[in-house]
Short mmCIF file of C-alpha atoms in Angstrom, two decimals:
data_model
loop_
_atom_site.label_atom_id
_atom_site.label_comp_id
_atom_site.label_asym_id
_atom_site.label_seq_id
_atom_site.Cartn_x
_atom_site.Cartn_y
_atom_site.Cartn_z
CA MET A 773 245.37 115.46 162.94
CA ASP A 774 244.24 112.33 161.61
CA ARG A 775 246.82 109.64 161.42
CA ILE A 776 246.68 107.13 158.63
CA LEU A 777 248.26 104.04 158.65
CA SER A 778 246.63 101.93 155.98
CA ASN A 779 246.33 102.00 152.26
CA GLN A 780 242.55 100.62 152.48
CA ASN A 781 241.55 104.26 154.09
CA SER A 782 239.38 106.15 151.88
CA HIS A 783 241.33 109.43 151.85
CA VAL A 784 244.05 107.21 150.65
CA LYS A 785 242.68 105.62 147.85
CA ALA A 786 241.30 109.04 146.66
CA TRP A 787 244.62 110.43 146.98
CA ALA A 788 246.08 107.58 144.94
CA LYS A 789 243.14 108.12 142.01
CA LEU A 790 244.96 111.34 141.38
CA ALA A 791 247.63 109.33 139.54
CA THR A 792 245.10 108.62 136.55
CA LYS A 793 243.88 111.51 134.32
CA LYS A 794 240.27 110.56 135.26
CA GLY A 795 240.78 111.28 138.75
CA ARG A 796 242.19 114.29 138.29
CA GLN A 797 239.42 115.52 136.37
CA GLU A 798 236.30 114.20 138.50
CA ASN A 799 238.23 115.95 141.41
CA ARG A 800 239.86 118.92 139.94
CA THR A 801 242.82 118.20 141.68
CA TYR A 802 246.29 116.99 141.50
CA LEU A 803 249.22 115.75 143.66
CA LEU A 804 252.36 117.26 144.58
CA ASP A 805 255.41 114.92 145.94
CA GLY A 806 258.10 116.52 148.13
CA TRP A 807 258.53 119.48 149.90
CA HIS A 808 260.09 121.75 147.17
CA LEU A 809 256.95 121.47 144.96
CA VAL A 810 254.75 122.13 148.11
CA GLU A 811 256.55 124.84 148.66
CA GLU A 812 256.80 126.32 145.47
CA ALA A 813 252.42 126.02 145.40
CA VAL A 814 252.59 128.00 148.63
CA LYS A 815 254.65 130.70 147.24
CA ALA A 816 251.94 130.94 144.06
CA GLY A 817 249.29 130.91 146.34
CA ALA A 818 247.64 127.33 145.27
CA LYS A 819 244.47 126.61 146.05
CA PHE A 820 245.44 123.50 148.80
CA HIS A 821 242.70 120.88 149.95
CA ALA A 822 245.16 118.83 152.20
CA VAL A 823 248.45 118.14 153.04
CA MET A 824 249.86 114.71 153.94
CA ALA A 825 253.54 113.57 155.55
CA THR A 826 254.89 111.34 157.45
CA GLU A 827 255.94 112.27 160.99
CA GLU A 828 259.25 113.33 160.44
CA GLN A 829 258.29 115.31 157.86
CA MET A 830 254.90 116.93 159.19
CA ALA A 831 257.02 118.02 162.34
CA GLU A 832 259.47 120.26 160.23
CA HIS A 833 257.14 121.31 157.79
CA LEU A 834 253.60 121.64 158.82
CA PRO A 835 254.22 125.47 160.43
CA ASP A 836 255.03 126.37 156.53
CA VAL A 837 251.79 124.95 155.30
CA PRO A 838 248.51 127.59 154.94
CA HIS A 839 246.73 128.01 157.90
CA GLY A 840 243.54 125.87 158.07
CA VAL A 841 244.60 123.40 155.54
CA PRO A 842 243.33 119.83 156.61
CA ALA A 843 246.73 117.74 157.62
CA PHE A 844 247.05 113.89 157.87
CA GLU A 845 250.05 112.25 159.25
CA ILE A 846 250.95 109.06 156.97
CA SER A 847 253.10 106.03 157.62
CA ALA A 848 255.79 105.37 155.68
CA GLU A 849 254.02 102.53 153.51
CA VAL A 850 251.18 104.88 152.70
CA ALA A 851 253.50 107.47 151.46
CA LYS A 852 254.54 104.95 148.77
CA HIS A 853 251.18 104.08 147.93
CA ILE A 854 250.20 107.37 147.16
CA ALA A 855 253.76 108.23 145.32
CA GLY A 856 253.76 105.31 143.73
CA THR A 857 257.26 105.02 143.91
CA ASN A 858 259.82 103.22 146.74
CA THR A 859 261.35 106.36 147.84
CA PRO A 860 258.93 109.16 148.18
CA GLN A 861 259.73 112.47 150.00
CA GLY A 862 257.26 111.79 152.51
CA ILE A 863 255.34 115.00 152.07
CA PHE A 864 252.42 115.57 149.73
CA ALA A 865 249.76 118.10 148.95
CA GLU A 866 246.51 117.91 147.14
CA ILE A 867 246.26 121.22 145.47
CA SER A 868 243.65 122.39 142.79
CA LEU A 869 243.76 121.98 138.95
CA PRO A 870 244.15 125.64 137.18
CA ASP A 871 241.22 126.87 135.67
CA LYS A 872 242.21 129.19 132.87
CA THR A 873 241.18 129.79 129.36
CA PHE A 874 243.39 131.66 127.18
CA ASN A 875 242.59 133.03 123.54
CA PRO A 876 246.02 133.22 121.95
CA SER A 877 244.60 135.90 119.47
CA TYR A 878 245.48 138.39 122.34
CA VAL A 879 249.21 136.84 122.29
CA HIS A 880 250.93 139.98 121.46
CA ASP A 881 254.29 139.44 123.18
CA GLY A 882 256.89 136.85 124.85
CA ALA A 883 258.59 133.47 124.31
CA TRP A 884 256.07 130.61 123.54
CA LEU A 885 257.02 126.94 123.76
CA LEU A 886 254.73 124.72 121.94
CA LEU A 887 254.41 121.08 121.93
CA ASP A 888 253.46 119.15 119.27
CA ASN A 889 252.61 115.60 120.66
CA ILE A 890 255.38 115.01 123.05
CA GLN A 891 254.48 111.66 124.88
CA ASP A 892 256.87 110.97 127.13
CA PRO A 893 255.98 112.47 130.78
CA GLY A 894 259.71 113.01 131.64
CA ASN A 895 260.43 114.99 128.21
CA VAL A 896 257.23 117.24 128.70
CA GLY A 897 258.05 118.23 132.20
CA THR A 898 261.54 118.71 131.15
CA LEU A 899 260.92 121.01 128.60
CA ILE A 900 258.52 122.87 130.61
CA ARG A 901 260.95 123.31 133.60
CA THR A 902 263.40 124.40 130.79
CA ALA A 903 261.29 126.77 129.36
CA ASP A 904 260.58 128.44 132.60
CA ALA A 905 264.91 128.65 132.87
CA ALA A 906 265.10 130.25 129.85
CA GLY A 907 262.95 133.22 130.27
CA PHE A 908 259.49 131.85 128.34
CA LYS A 909 256.42 133.34 128.68
CA GLY A 910 254.22 130.41 128.21
CA VAL A 911 253.94 126.98 127.18
CA VAL A 912 251.19 125.18 124.88
CA LEU A 913 250.57 121.50 125.09
CA GLY A 914 249.01 120.32 121.82
CA ALA A 915 246.94 117.16 120.97
CA GLY A 916 248.70 114.00 121.88
CA THR A 917 251.05 115.60 124.66
CA ALA A 918 251.31 113.82 128.12
CA ASP A 919 248.72 115.45 130.49
CA VAL A 920 250.83 118.15 132.31
CA PHE A 921 249.17 117.10 135.90
CA ALA A 922 250.39 113.44 135.47
CA PRO A 923 252.66 112.39 138.50
CA LYS A 924 255.99 112.27 136.36
CA VAL A 925 255.27 115.26 134.44
CA VAL A 926 254.87 117.10 137.64
CA ARG A 927 258.40 115.61 139.36
CA ALA A 928 260.23 116.61 135.98
CA MET A 929 258.48 120.20 136.02
CA GLN A 930 260.09 120.90 139.82
CA GLY A 931 257.36 123.45 140.49
CA SER A 932 257.98 125.19 136.96
CA GLN A 933 254.27 125.31 136.46
CA PHE A 934 253.75 127.87 139.20
CA HIS A 935 256.38 130.45 137.22
CA LEU A 936 254.57 130.57 133.89
CA GLU A 937 251.81 129.88 131.86
CA VAL A 938 251.20 126.25 130.99
CA LEU A 939 248.05 125.89 128.45
CA ASN A 940 246.44 123.07 126.51
CA GLY A 941 245.71 124.12 123.16
CA ASP A 942 245.18 124.18 119.21
CA LEU A 943 248.54 124.50 117.98
CA ASN A 944 247.28 125.44 114.28
CA GLU A 945 245.12 128.32 116.06
CA TRP A 946 248.32 129.11 118.44
CA VAL A 947 250.59 129.60 115.16
CA ASP A 948 248.08 131.42 113.20
CA ALA A 949 247.38 133.74 116.13
CA LEU A 950 251.02 134.31 116.70
CA THR A 951 252.12 135.06 112.96
CA ALA A 952 249.06 137.38 112.78
CA ASN A 953 250.15 139.11 115.69
CA ASN A 954 253.55 139.48 113.43
CA LEU A 955 255.77 137.15 116.19
CA PRO A 956 257.89 134.64 114.33
CA VAL A 957 257.05 130.94 114.74
CA TYR A 958 260.16 128.25 114.23
CA GLY A 959 259.74 124.90 114.01
CA SER A 960 262.33 122.07 115.10
CA GLN A 961 263.46 119.64 112.42
CA LEU A 962 266.06 116.99 111.93
CA ASN A 963 266.48 118.37 108.32
CA GLU A 964 269.77 119.50 107.33
CA SER A 965 267.76 121.57 104.72
CA ALA A 966 266.33 123.67 107.17
CA LYS A 967 267.68 126.67 108.34
CA SER A 968 270.41 126.57 111.10
CA TYR A 969 269.36 127.86 114.47
CA ARG A 970 272.51 129.60 114.46
CA ASP A 971 271.24 131.65 111.38
CA VAL A 972 268.30 133.25 114.01
CA GLU A 973 268.80 136.20 115.57
CA ALA A 974 267.73 136.01 119.21
CA SER A 975 264.94 137.96 120.27
CA THR A 976 262.26 137.59 123.25
CA GLN A 977 259.22 137.45 120.99
CA PHE A 978 258.32 134.28 119.10
CA GLY A 979 256.74 130.89 119.25
CA LEU A 980 258.79 127.52 118.90
CA ILE A 981 257.56 124.38 118.37
CA VAL A 982 259.14 120.85 119.22
CA GLY A 983 257.67 117.68 117.76
CA ASN A 984 256.97 114.20 118.69
CA GLU A 985 259.92 111.68 119.78
CA GLY A 986 259.53 109.92 116.55
CA GLN A 987 258.08 111.56 114.17
CA GLY A 988 258.71 114.93 114.83
CA MET A 989 256.87 118.10 114.18
CA SER A 990 253.45 117.38 111.97
CA ASP A 991 253.91 118.85 108.37
CA VAL A 992 250.76 121.05 108.82
CA LEU A 993 252.55 123.22 111.33
CA ALA A 994 255.60 122.67 109.48
CA GLU A 995 254.01 124.59 106.55
CA LYS A 996 252.85 126.99 108.65
CA THR A 997 256.13 128.19 110.04
CA THR A 998 258.28 131.32 109.46
CA ALA A 999 260.95 128.95 109.47
CA ASN A 1000 261.90 125.60 110.23
CA LEU A 1001 265.23 125.02 112.57
CA TYR A 1002 267.83 122.43 112.43
CA ILE A 1003 270.91 121.59 115.01
CA PRO A 1004 273.68 120.58 113.21
CA LEU A 1005 275.07 117.25 114.92
CA GLN A 1006 279.29 116.95 115.14
CA GLY A 1007 279.13 113.11 116.21
CA GLN A 1008 277.95 110.15 114.89
CA ALA A 1009 274.50 110.27 116.64
CA GLU A 1010 271.61 110.35 114.32
CA SER A 1011 269.61 112.52 116.92
CA LEU A 1012 268.77 114.45 119.96
CA ASN A 1013 266.32 113.73 122.85
CA VAL A 1014 263.64 116.39 122.07
CA ALA A 1015 264.07 117.76 125.81
CA ILE A 1016 267.75 118.63 124.92
CA ALA A 1017 266.95 119.70 121.50
CA GLY A 1018 264.67 122.28 122.78
CA GLY A 1019 266.56 123.04 125.38
CA ILE A 1020 269.49 124.10 122.71
CA LEU A 1021 266.91 125.89 120.95
CA MET A 1022 265.16 128.01 123.73
CA PHE A 1023 268.23 129.22 125.35
CA SER A 1024 269.93 130.08 121.65
CA LEU A 1025 266.71 131.94 120.98
CA VAL A 1026 265.96 134.21 123.65
CA SER A 1027 267.82 137.31 123.80
CA GLY A 1028 270.11 137.50 126.95
CA ASN A 1029 271.00 134.43 127.44
#
């Protein structure tokens, strides 16, 4: 096992580049930070390229890493450098980006969350994690939405990318395909003239669009939906955080919750 103590090491420089979208696309890999995420990747059968850990973390978790994966013992300073935070958990893995093509025309069932230009990484990760918890089949990231494999998104997802479909796509094509396959598509709007989410019967087969933090869902998508939904607010707040609003709608619309 190699031991790495310097941030100038070539491996460390390569791992640090995975914090950027360009680095991830060039290498077709991304980074997991923390044993929980690494363990989820092991369970999902993800392709591992390397495991990096401090001495303590390596001793505890190396036996649970897939056999034959290159392992590197790193210093606490290198761990901070790779993670880009001052409090990393001390164990990382470099795994392959998923290589998926998905035609929405073949979608005939399941609940699907469509993210329209959601820019905050924490919101994107939280929405994906909530969709997982609510029993959704997949999440589609439309144009302008934060990269699903950016470090902040990966931390916020907490491994949910291994539990459901997470895809990039043209939301107009997805809405057209879902409605053509007789799945209703609901939009979320901060608009009291929209339909109350409480008036929609829960089911297991539909699409739900949540829109940009400041601008909401695009007008083009809003015109295509089966219905646009509003969450009545009882207090004096003008709006809800998009991840909170999405969570309320997801758990309300999926039958069985």
